[in-house]
Amino acid sequence: MNNTIKSISSLEILDSRGNPTVRTYVELNNGIRSVASVPSGASTGKNEANELRDGGKRYGGKGVQKAVDNVNNHIAKVLIGKNVNDQKDIDYSMIELDGTDNKSKLGANAILGVSMAVAKAAAQSSGLPLYQYLGGVNSVRIPVPCMNILNGGEHADNSVDFQEFMLVPHGAPSFKEGLRYVAETFHVLKGVLKKKGLATSVGDEGGFAPNCESNEAAIELIIDAIEKTGYKPGIDLSIAIDSAANSFSPNLDDNYDLSWSGLGKMKTADLLEKSAEWIDKYPIILWEDPVSEGDWDGYVSFTKRFGDKIEVVGDDNFVTNTKYIKKGIELGACNSALIKLNQIGTVTETIEAVRMCREAGWRYFLSHRSGETEDTFLADFAVAMDGGHLKTGSACRGERIAKYNRLLEIENELRGRSEYRWK
Ligand SMILES: C=C(OP(=O)(O)O)C(=O)O
Ligand SMILES: [Mg+2]
């Protein structure tokens, strides 16, 4: 059957924050049809690929009709007739058509939707589940679900500076059990917060967003919840943090303002002293963006000091772009990179970023965005990339649960062949 592209079209839909985003359909000449939706970040790195927004009054300027029109009127014309299995050629044709460094002409949101929908159509056309089409027959490792259970920073209007506190069920025997550990602890944490008179409303990724006195107080609440659920901190469940330090470094340099949670202003060296105290005292297994994206020396010092003990992940500094990841590898800034499809804008370039990490002996941490849709592409992609862990939010929001449920489905489908391990 003919697996060439017959038509491509896009539509403006809403994401989990109620903001417009792009949904794209690809139809093949063999009758196969796929659909993909594009996520959107709030705490973005300066060098992320450009998310094209309309400006003007509609949706407060956040409309994506221009990106949708770019798919319908420009991208479709170039790709119709191409073999859907030629993912790399298709992605690089769009990059060439765009012609800018950051995809600002067509929009990374326009390009990514097509790229993801092409991969899905190709998988269906090959008669394979997406994770196997992208990763091969040995794609059997289900990622450890680093579940966000407490939000701060740009993702909540509370008094916590750090953006994300995640539970990492590395001691569980399977994904299914790991997900149970974190979902149970999520519910127990709600009771712990209630008892202390703290809010149980949630932030953008579905983690609770209480007004804790400090970042330390937030960690202690989580440890209390782990113990009350009947798990052992550091053995069954550990903690991952995304400081998203850009949000408390006004000039994105080595000056930090943690006044919100009572620590005041400090330089990198003091921030590292505080981090050392916490890494010593608490079961922290992974730390993302502990310093701001401009503080490369800070990343290097942090990794030198703690890289043997914990995973040090770069997000806002690397933006899933091999140009910056390469710099990070050369400098020894971090030992892992966060991987977000829409930071770079095509499936092919995202895979190139993963490959670069792998070749350097780094880990790579697959991630959703704070603005998501019900699309489950990320779940399959994480299995295909074989990175061993992913973050995709809490146990109480449908757009996050969609990914977790898809991973349960994949683990079940693999029966006894699936693997689950932290490293
Ligand atoms: C997921 C994140 O948030 P956002 O999507 O807002 O960048 C992050 O910073 O890792
Ligand atoms: Mg981050």
Tab-separated table of C-alpha atoms and ligand atoms in Angstrom:
chain	number	residue	atom	x	y	z
A	1	MET	CA	0.000	0.000	0.000
A	2	ASN	CA	1.093	3.514	-0.715
A	3	ASN	CA	2.429	5.165	2.453
A	4	THR	CA	2.986	8.598	0.945
A	5	ILE	CA	1.456	11.696	2.509
A	6	LYS	CA	-1.930	12.634	1.025
A	7	SER	CA	-2.833	15.597	3.208
A	8	ILE	CA	-1.712	17.587	6.251
A	9	SER	CA	-3.932	19.996	8.148
A	10	SER	CA	-3.903	21.794	11.482
A	11	LEU	CA	-6.405	23.197	13.883
A	12	GLU	CA	-6.259	25.548	16.872
A	13	ILE	CA	-7.172	23.714	20.110
A	14	LEU	CA	-6.736	24.485	23.841
A	15	ASP	CA	-4.022	23.201	26.178
A	16	SER	CA	-4.305	22.359	29.885
A	17	ARG	CA	-3.860	26.023	30.863
A	18	GLY	CA	-6.670	27.089	28.554
A	19	ASN	CA	-4.267	28.592	26.033
A	20	PRO	CA	-4.404	27.857	22.312
A	21	THR	CA	-2.074	25.286	20.813
A	22	VAL	CA	-1.717	23.415	17.529
A	23	ARG	CA	-3.289	20.052	16.645
A	24	THR	CA	-2.202	18.455	13.384
A	25	TYR	CA	-3.645	15.685	11.208
A	26	VAL	CA	-1.704	13.660	8.658
A	27	GLU	CA	-3.462	11.439	6.130
A	28	LEU	CA	-1.668	8.894	3.948
A	29	ASN	CA	-2.615	7.549	0.548
A	30	ASN	CA	-3.173	4.134	2.171
A	31	GLY	CA	-6.023	5.580	4.247
A	32	ILE	CA	-4.106	5.873	7.549
A	33	ARG	CA	-4.774	9.000	9.573
A	34	SER	CA	-2.887	10.298	12.621
A	35	VAL	CA	-3.239	13.229	14.973
A	36	ALA	CA	-0.756	14.992	17.258
A	37	SER	CA	-0.984	17.974	19.608
A	38	VAL	CA	1.790	20.329	20.671
A	39	PRO	CA	2.600	21.184	24.337
A	40	SER	CA	3.695	24.593	25.637
A	41	GLY	CA	6.032	25.695	28.450
A	42	ALA	CA	5.751	28.555	30.968
A	43	SER	CA	9.244	28.649	32.469
A	44	THR	CA	11.085	28.647	29.196
A	45	GLY	CA	14.786	28.837	28.389
A	46	LYS	CA	15.921	31.895	26.444
A	47	ASN	CA	17.118	29.824	23.474
A	48	GLU	CA	14.096	27.598	22.951
A	49	ALA	CA	12.727	27.239	19.429
A	50	ASN	CA	10.131	29.904	18.762
A	51	GLU	CA	6.509	29.192	19.596
A	52	LEU	CA	4.619	31.307	17.070
A	53	ARG	CA	1.796	33.324	18.672
A	54	ASP	CA	-0.539	35.679	16.812
A	55	GLY	CA	-0.424	38.797	18.992
A	56	GLY	CA	-3.447	41.119	18.816
A	57	LYS	CA	-6.545	40.836	21.004
A	58	ARG	CA	-7.713	37.297	20.334
A	59	TYR	CA	-6.861	34.999	23.293
A	60	GLY	CA	-4.855	37.887	24.753
A	61	GLY	CA	-2.379	37.620	21.881
A	62	LYS	CA	-1.782	33.917	22.454
A	63	GLY	CA	-3.683	32.568	19.448
A	64	VAL	CA	-1.868	30.137	17.134
A	65	GLN	CA	-3.853	30.746	13.965
A	66	LYS	CA	-0.703	31.903	12.115
A	67	ALA	CA	1.062	28.632	12.985
A	68	VAL	CA	-2.030	26.705	11.873
A	69	ASP	CA	-2.092	28.652	8.581
A	70	ASN	CA	1.612	27.923	8.083
A	71	VAL	CA	0.893	24.196	8.261
A	72	ASN	CA	-2.153	24.371	6.010
A	73	ASN	CA	-0.749	26.750	3.398
A	74	HIS	CA	3.021	26.217	3.370
A	75	ILE	CA	4.249	23.037	5.096
A	76	ALA	CA	1.568	20.791	3.576
A	77	LYS	CA	2.545	21.827	0.042
A	78	VAL	CA	6.180	20.814	0.554
A	79	LEU	CA	5.463	17.472	2.239
A	80	ILE	CA	2.561	16.049	0.235
A	81	GLY	CA	3.741	13.030	-1.744
A	82	LYS	CA	6.708	12.263	0.548
A	83	ASN	CA	7.171	8.789	2.014
A	84	VAL	CA	5.972	9.032	5.637
A	85	ASN	CA	8.836	6.784	6.815
A	86	ASP	CA	11.399	9.420	5.805
A	87	GLN	CA	11.144	11.215	9.157
A	88	LYS	CA	14.562	12.827	8.906
A	89	ASP	CA	14.022	14.100	5.367
A	90	ILE	CA	10.572	15.406	6.307
A	91	ASP	CA	11.863	17.193	9.430
A	92	TYR	CA	14.836	18.723	7.619
A	93	SER	CA	12.570	19.852	4.736
A	94	MET	CA	10.554	21.834	7.275
A	95	ILE	CA	13.720	23.229	8.875
A	96	GLU	CA	14.893	24.345	5.417
A	97	LEU	CA	11.513	25.830	4.514
A	98	ASP	CA	11.587	27.809	7.767
A	99	GLY	CA	15.138	29.003	7.137
A	100	THR	CA	15.702	30.609	10.566
A	101	ASP	CA	17.877	29.478	13.491
A	102	ASN	CA	14.965	29.134	15.903
A	103	LYS	CA	12.028	28.199	13.640
A	104	SER	CA	10.524	31.655	14.063
A	105	LYS	CA	9.192	31.948	10.516
A	106	LEU	CA	6.869	28.941	10.471
A	107	GLY	CA	6.791	28.417	14.252
A	108	ALA	CA	8.213	25.457	16.171
A	109	ASN	CA	4.621	24.695	17.190
A	110	ALA	CA	3.620	24.412	13.501
A	111	ILE	CA	6.643	22.224	12.660
A	112	LEU	CA	6.493	19.932	15.711
A	113	GLY	CA	2.831	19.014	15.266
A	114	VAL	CA	3.589	17.806	11.735
A	115	SER	CA	6.736	15.985	12.845
A	116	MET	CA	4.890	14.084	15.605
A	117	ALA	CA	1.873	13.273	13.431
A	118	VAL	CA	4.217	11.979	10.692
A	119	ALA	CA	5.900	9.620	13.196
A	120	LYS	CA	2.508	8.356	14.370
A	121	ALA	CA	1.250	7.776	10.818
A	122	ALA	CA	4.481	5.972	9.907
A	123	ALA	CA	4.141	3.709	12.968
A	124	GLN	CA	0.551	2.827	12.093
A	125	SER	CA	1.507	2.269	8.491
A	126	SER	CA	4.261	-0.124	9.608
A	127	GLY	CA	1.824	-1.971	11.851
A	128	LEU	CA	3.900	-1.171	14.951
A	129	PRO	CA	3.135	0.623	18.209
A	130	LEU	CA	4.801	4.063	18.207
A	131	TYR	CA	7.397	3.108	20.849
A	132	GLN	CA	8.568	0.152	18.765
A	133	TYR	CA	8.557	2.057	15.497
A	134	LEU	CA	10.762	4.784	17.006
A	135	GLY	CA	12.924	2.639	19.278
A	136	GLY	CA	13.099	-0.816	17.726
A	137	VAL	CA	12.260	-4.254	18.959
A	138	ASN	CA	14.277	-3.878	22.178
A	139	SER	CA	12.229	-0.929	23.424
A	140	VAL	CA	11.088	-2.652	26.585
A	141	ARG	CA	12.229	-0.328	29.365
A	142	ILE	CA	9.379	1.552	31.007
A	143	PRO	CA	10.552	4.839	32.558
A	144	VAL	CA	10.496	5.475	36.304
A	145	PRO	CA	7.646	8.012	36.741
A	146	CYS	CA	9.079	11.073	38.501
A	147	MET	CA	5.768	12.412	39.696
A	148	ASN	CA	5.400	16.082	40.482
A	149	ILE	CA	3.620	16.421	43.810
A	150	LEU	CA	4.451	19.922	45.001
A	151	ASN	CA	4.605	23.000	42.761
A	152	GLY	CA	6.153	26.420	43.208
A	153	GLY	CA	7.989	29.001	41.119
A	154	GLU	CA	6.377	29.924	37.815
A	155	HIS	CA	3.902	27.061	38.084
A	156	ALA	CA	2.051	28.252	41.188
A	157	ASP	CA	1.238	31.473	43.042
A	158	ASN	CA	2.538	30.286	46.402
A	159	SER	CA	5.554	31.001	48.581
A	160	VAL	CA	7.801	28.195	47.305
A	161	ASP	CA	10.747	29.271	45.111
A	162	PHE	CA	11.587	25.906	43.623
A	163	GLN	CA	9.320	24.965	40.743
A	164	GLU	CA	8.959	21.207	41.094
A	165	PHE	CA	9.279	18.592	43.801
A	166	MET	CA	8.957	15.095	42.374
A	167	LEU	CA	8.625	11.633	43.889
A	168	VAL	CA	10.887	9.020	42.332
A	169	PRO	CA	9.773	5.400	42.938
A	170	HIS	CA	13.098	3.782	42.034
A	171	GLY	CA	12.614	1.030	44.624
A	172	ALA	CA	9.464	-0.333	42.988
A	173	PRO	CA	9.592	-3.619	41.082
A	174	SER	CA	7.652	-2.376	38.025
A	175	PHE	CA	6.172	0.758	36.475
A	176	LYS	CA	2.707	-0.280	37.632
A	177	GLU	CA	3.920	-0.562	41.226
A	178	GLY	CA	6.001	2.625	40.967
A	179	LEU	CA	2.967	4.544	39.796
A	180	ARG	CA	0.993	3.101	42.715
A	181	TYR	CA	3.692	4.190	45.204
A	182	VAL	CA	3.609	7.792	43.955
A	183	ALA	CA	-0.180	8.016	43.555
A	184	GLU	CA	-0.683	6.687	47.101
A	185	THR	CA	1.846	9.156	48.498
A	186	PHE	CA	0.169	11.994	46.569
A	187	HIS	CA	-3.114	11.256	48.354
A	188	VAL	CA	-1.432	10.959	51.764
A	189	LEU	CA	0.345	14.298	51.182
A	190	LYS	CA	-3.079	15.892	50.708
A	191	GLY	CA	-4.028	14.735	54.216
A	192	VAL	CA	-0.703	15.961	55.645
A	193	LEU	CA	-1.281	19.418	54.132
A	194	LYS	CA	-4.894	19.561	55.327
A	195	LYS	CA	-3.883	18.690	58.871
A	196	LYS	CA	-1.404	21.568	58.883
A	197	GLY	CA	-4.040	23.970	57.534
A	198	LEU	CA	-2.184	24.298	54.215
A	199	ALA	CA	-3.917	24.622	50.844
A	200	THR	CA	-4.536	21.500	48.779
A	201	SER	CA	-5.196	23.347	45.532
A	202	VAL	CA	-2.832	22.407	42.721
A	203	GLY	CA	-0.416	24.136	40.336
A	204	ASP	CA	-0.007	23.834	36.570
A	205	GLU	CA	1.393	20.307	36.608
A	206	GLY	CA	-1.070	19.117	39.241
A	207	GLY	CA	1.261	19.068	42.254
A	208	PHE	CA	-0.093	20.713	45.417
A	209	ALA	CA	0.738	24.397	45.768
A	210	PRO	CA	0.741	25.203	49.497
A	211	ASN	CA	2.269	28.285	51.070
A	212	CYS	CA	5.167	26.499	52.765
A	213	GLU	CA	7.527	28.555	54.926
A	214	SER	CA	10.498	27.439	52.860
A	215	ASN	CA	11.783	24.984	50.277
A	216	GLU	CA	13.038	22.867	53.170
A	217	ALA	CA	9.581	22.801	54.733
A	218	ALA	CA	8.216	21.532	51.401
A	219	ILE	CA	10.743	18.674	51.372
A	220	GLU	CA	9.896	17.775	54.961
A	221	LEU	CA	6.179	17.588	54.182
A	222	ILE	CA	6.961	15.210	51.324
A	223	ILE	CA	9.163	13.001	53.515
A	224	ASP	CA	6.420	12.932	56.135
A	225	ALA	CA	3.948	11.807	53.443
A	226	ILE	CA	6.324	9.091	52.168
A	227	GLU	CA	6.687	7.684	55.690
A	228	LYS	CA	2.977	7.930	56.510
A	229	THR	CA	2.201	6.007	53.302
A	230	GLY	CA	4.426	3.215	54.590
A	231	TYR	CA	7.427	3.687	52.298
A	232	LYS	CA	11.073	4.230	53.147
A	233	PRO	CA	12.582	7.530	51.969
A	234	GLY	CA	15.710	6.877	49.930
A	235	ILE	CA	14.918	3.179	49.528
A	236	ASP	CA	11.462	2.991	47.977
A	237	LEU	CA	11.029	6.627	47.028
A	238	SER	CA	13.466	9.495	46.649
A	239	ILE	CA	13.001	13.137	45.762
A	240	ALA	CA	13.827	15.002	42.554
A	241	ILE	CA	13.890	18.795	42.409
A	242	ASP	CA	13.607	21.206	39.515
A	243	SER	CA	14.662	24.545	40.985
A	244	ALA	CA	14.103	26.228	37.594
A	245	ALA	CA	16.590	28.742	38.997
A	246	ASN	CA	15.937	31.183	36.139
A	247	SER	CA	12.796	32.198	38.010
A	248	PHE	CA	14.785	33.494	41.018
A	249	SER	CA	17.737	34.906	39.120
A	250	PRO	CA	16.437	38.176	37.652
A	251	ASN	CA	19.415	38.634	35.294
A	252	LEU	CA	19.945	34.911	34.625
A	253	ASP	CA	23.432	35.127	36.149
A	254	ASP	CA	25.081	34.172	39.456
A	255	ASN	CA	22.772	36.375	41.564
A	256	TYR	CA	19.857	34.641	43.230
A	257	ASP	CA	16.892	35.994	45.144
A	258	LEU	CA	15.239	33.421	47.391
A	259	SER	CA	13.429	36.005	49.495
A	260	TRP	CA	10.080	34.381	48.821
A	261	SER	CA	10.899	31.365	50.952
A	262	GLY	CA	12.938	33.300	53.478
A	263	LEU	CA	16.544	32.714	52.391
A	264	GLY	CA	17.140	36.154	50.931
A	265	LYS	CA	19.635	37.151	48.236
A	266	MET	CA	22.746	35.098	47.576
A	267	LYS	CA	25.524	34.297	45.084
A	268	THR	CA	26.172	30.877	43.508
A	269	ALA	CA	28.658	29.819	46.204
A	270	ASP	CA	26.059	30.307	48.964
A	271	LEU	CA	23.402	28.552	46.912
A	272	LEU	CA	25.750	25.583	46.561
A	273	GLU	CA	26.352	25.529	50.337
A	274	LYS	CA	22.584	25.388	50.902
A	275	SER	CA	22.266	22.644	48.260
A	276	ALA	CA	25.038	20.650	49.987
A	277	GLU	CA	23.112	20.803	53.276
A	278	TRP	CA	19.948	19.529	51.612
A	279	ILE	CA	21.678	16.802	49.583
A	280	ASP	CA	23.295	15.636	52.815
A	281	LYS	CA	20.114	15.682	54.825
A	282	TYR	CA	17.408	14.552	52.388
A	283	PRO	CA	17.044	11.638	49.924
A	284	ILE	CA	17.549	13.797	46.826
A	285	ILE	CA	18.383	11.710	43.767
A	286	LEU	CA	18.125	14.250	40.924
A	287	TRP	CA	18.410	18.029	40.688
A	288	GLU	CA	17.396	19.990	37.595
A	289	ASP	CA	18.452	23.569	36.852
A	290	PRO	CA	19.974	24.205	40.293
A	291	VAL	CA	21.407	27.450	38.877
A	292	SER	CA	20.251	29.893	36.200
A	293	GLU	CA	20.815	29.275	32.501
A	294	GLY	CA	23.532	31.959	32.263
A	295	ASP	CA	25.500	30.616	35.219
A	296	TRP	CA	27.597	28.037	33.343
A	297	ASP	CA	30.319	28.191	36.015
A	298	GLY	CA	27.626	27.442	38.579
A	299	TYR	CA	26.510	24.321	36.673
A	300	VAL	CA	30.158	23.168	36.464
A	301	SER	CA	30.768	23.722	40.202
A	302	PHE	CA	27.486	22.041	41.130
A	303	THR	CA	28.274	19.002	38.969
A	304	LYS	CA	31.864	18.764	40.256
A	305	ARG	CA	30.601	18.786	43.797
A	306	PHE	CA	27.484	16.614	43.585
A	307	GLY	CA	27.637	14.838	40.188
A	308	ASP	CA	28.995	11.609	41.695
A	309	LYS	CA	26.082	11.387	44.070
A	310	ILE	CA	23.066	12.670	42.147
A	311	GLU	CA	21.847	13.252	38.588
A	312	VAL	CA	22.399	16.896	37.633
A	313	VAL	CA	20.026	17.853	34.819
A	314	GLY	CA	20.217	20.894	32.547
A	315	ASP	CA	16.958	22.181	31.079
A	316	ASP	CA	16.843	25.943	30.453
A	317	ASN	CA	20.560	26.026	29.584
A	318	PHE	CA	20.400	23.201	27.009
A	319	VAL	CA	16.876	23.575	25.576
A	320	THR	CA	17.184	20.118	23.911
A	321	ASN	CA	19.587	21.720	21.433
A	322	THR	CA	22.788	19.831	20.509
A	323	LYS	CA	24.633	23.153	20.194
A	324	TYR	CA	24.210	23.846	23.928
A	325	ILE	CA	24.366	20.211	25.085
A	326	LYS	CA	27.736	19.923	23.289
A	327	LYS	CA	28.980	22.979	25.205
A	328	GLY	CA	27.715	21.425	28.452
A	329	ILE	CA	29.510	18.155	27.757
A	330	GLU	CA	32.773	19.979	26.976
A	331	LEU	CA	32.550	22.051	30.166
A	332	GLY	CA	31.330	19.255	32.438
A	333	ALA	CA	28.221	21.290	33.270
A	334	CYS	CA	25.633	18.627	34.367
A	335	ASN	CA	25.631	14.888	33.768
A	336	SER	CA	22.162	14.756	32.201
A	337	ALA	CA	19.925	16.830	29.922
A	338	LEU	CA	16.201	17.401	30.061
A	339	ILE	CA	14.563	16.435	26.773
A	340	LYS	CA	11.471	18.321	25.599
A	341	LEU	CA	10.264	17.908	22.024
A	342	ASN	CA	8.953	21.425	21.625
A	343	GLN	CA	12.129	23.099	22.883
A	344	ILE	CA	13.790	22.126	19.611
A	345	GLY	CA	10.760	21.517	17.386
A	346	THR	CA	11.219	18.226	15.508
A	347	VAL	CA	11.283	14.543	16.426
A	348	THR	CA	14.554	14.074	14.504
A	349	GLU	CA	16.443	16.819	16.345
A	350	THR	CA	15.116	15.559	19.677
A	351	ILE	CA	16.506	12.095	18.883
A	352	GLU	CA	19.824	13.742	17.924
A	353	ALA	CA	19.941	15.419	21.355
A	354	VAL	CA	19.281	12.085	23.071
A	355	ARG	CA	21.991	10.409	21.011
A	356	MET	CA	24.525	13.084	21.950
A	357	CYS	CA	23.813	12.537	25.665
A	358	ARG	CA	24.113	8.776	25.276
A	359	GLU	CA	27.447	9.024	23.460
A	360	ALA	CA	28.847	11.256	26.219
A	361	GLY	CA	27.774	8.787	28.913
A	362	TRP	CA	25.174	11.268	30.162
A	363	ARG	CA	21.637	10.434	31.179
A	364	TYR	CA	18.659	12.179	29.562
A	365	PHE	CA	15.389	12.922	31.272
A	366	LEU	CA	12.260	12.925	29.084
A	367	SER	CA	9.771	15.639	29.956
A	368	HIS	CA	6.326	17.054	29.320
A	369	ARG	CA	5.611	20.809	29.390
A	370	SER	CA	3.574	22.648	32.007
A	371	GLY	CA	0.950	23.322	29.295
A	372	GLU	CA	-0.065	19.910	27.940
A	373	THR	CA	-2.772	18.146	25.966
A	374	GLU	CA	-4.238	14.654	26.105
A	375	ASP	CA	-1.728	13.505	23.460
A	376	THR	CA	0.261	10.477	24.689
A	377	PHE	CA	3.172	10.780	22.220
A	378	LEU	CA	5.600	11.441	25.092
A	379	ALA	CA	4.855	8.094	26.775
A	380	ASP	CA	5.765	6.093	23.678
A	381	PHE	CA	8.694	8.376	22.951
A	382	ALA	CA	10.130	7.868	26.450
A	383	VAL	CA	10.011	4.075	26.062
A	384	ALA	CA	11.576	4.333	22.595
A	385	MET	CA	14.423	6.551	23.847
A	386	ASP	CA	15.257	4.101	26.655
A	387	GLY	CA	16.236	6.825	29.118
A	388	GLY	CA	14.837	5.056	32.182
A	389	HIS	CA	12.876	7.979	33.631
A	390	LEU	CA	10.367	10.657	32.687
A	391	LYS	CA	8.487	13.512	34.289
A	392	THR	CA	4.923	14.167	33.287
A	393	GLY	CA	3.164	15.751	36.249
A	394	SER	CA	0.883	14.644	39.044
A	395	ALA	CA	-1.751	12.011	39.719
A	396	CYS	CA	-4.695	14.341	39.389
A	397	ARG	CA	-4.793	15.971	35.955
A	398	GLY	CA	-6.134	14.231	32.897
A	399	GLU	CA	-3.497	15.479	30.454
A	400	ARG	CA	-0.758	13.993	32.718
A	401	ILE	CA	-2.681	10.809	33.561
A	402	ALA	CA	-3.115	10.144	29.828
A	403	LYS	CA	0.662	9.580	29.613
A	404	TYR	CA	0.837	7.432	32.761
A	405	ASN	CA	-2.087	5.308	31.557
A	406	ARG	CA	-0.435	4.825	28.186
A	407	LEU	CA	2.721	3.601	29.976
A	408	LEU	CA	0.618	1.130	31.987
A	409	GLU	CA	-0.800	-0.076	28.690
A	410	ILE	CA	2.679	-0.503	27.162
A	411	GLU	CA	3.994	-2.381	30.213
A	412	ASN	CA	0.962	-4.662	30.076
A	413	GLU	CA	1.372	-5.218	26.338
A	414	LEU	CA	5.012	-6.255	26.852
A	415	ARG	CA	3.984	-8.818	29.490
A	416	GLY	CA	7.080	-10.399	31.049
A	417	ARG	CA	9.458	-8.644	28.610
A	418	SER	CA	9.358	-5.161	30.160
A	419	GLU	CA	12.174	-3.720	32.263
A	420	TYR	CA	11.981	-1.207	35.088
A	421	ARG	CA	15.102	0.159	36.732
A	422	TRP	CA	16.499	3.548	37.657
A	423	LYS	CA	19.885	3.053	35.992
B	1	LIG	C1	8.372	21.229	32.601
B	1	LIG	C2	8.911	22.404	32.914
B	1	LIG	O1	8.191	23.526	32.897
B	1	LIG	P1	7.798	24.346	31.596
B	1	LIG	O2	7.100	23.425	30.673
B	1	LIG	O3	6.923	25.457	32.117
B	1	LIG	O4	9.090	24.830	31.026
B	1	LIG	C3	10.329	22.513	33.338
B	1	LIG	O5	10.818	23.611	33.612
B	1	LIG	O6	11.031	21.498	33.395
B	2	MG	MG	12.864	22.513	34.122
